[in-house]
């Protein structure tokens, strides 16, 4: 899969168990070049890799759930609220970049 350039907004580092880096880091970012602007990656090395989503896709594909945790609860609540209110991807991208300091 070819990933567009994206701006990392939230990174969760942590301890991992097992023989690979499949659990951390958990990263949420935005891509200004894609019709699926929300980028989620999990793990490095033999981890789960990453994918791009629309806002509905984050929830329908369950990708947003990895941020439903203490370290990123604010982000998850923003995403969830935007999803349930039917916010547009474009408006949410701008809001997240303002809140988390992403720069194009």
XYZ file of C-alpha atoms in Angstrom, residues 44-96:
53
model
C 6.334 -0.992 13.440
C 8.380 -3.795 12.010
C 5.901 -6.661 11.838
C 3.101 -4.470 13.151
C -0.276 -3.896 11.612
C 0.904 -1.139 9.310
C -1.428 1.671 8.442
C -4.404 2.763 6.432
C -6.291 5.893 5.464
C -9.956 6.424 6.305
C -12.859 8.780 5.977
C -14.483 9.732 9.283
C -17.275 7.145 8.845
C -14.648 4.589 7.838
C -12.785 5.089 11.131
C -15.829 3.832 13.006
C -17.315 1.378 10.530
C -13.934 -0.344 10.228
C -13.320 -0.092 13.998
C -9.966 1.703 13.496
C -10.964 4.508 15.876
C -11.253 2.031 18.765
C -7.470 1.854 19.274
C -7.643 5.453 20.529
C -10.417 4.710 23.066
C -7.915 4.618 25.935
C -6.690 6.967 28.655
C -3.734 8.321 26.654
C -5.887 9.451 23.743
C -9.382 9.734 25.188
C -9.727 13.393 24.152
C -8.975 12.494 20.521
C -11.393 9.566 20.598
C -14.157 11.744 22.040
C -13.604 14.415 19.357
C -13.710 11.783 16.615
C -16.782 10.103 18.085
C -18.665 13.373 18.514
C -17.824 14.433 14.946
C -18.898 11.047 13.591
C -22.228 11.065 15.413
C -22.970 14.660 14.392
C -22.168 13.977 10.730
C -19.254 16.438 10.559
C -17.361 16.670 7.292
C -13.864 15.264 6.957
C -12.509 18.668 5.895
C -13.865 20.543 8.916
C -12.601 17.862 11.303
C -9.114 17.857 9.737
C -8.812 21.617 10.327
C -10.103 21.319 13.903
C -7.668 18.537 14.739
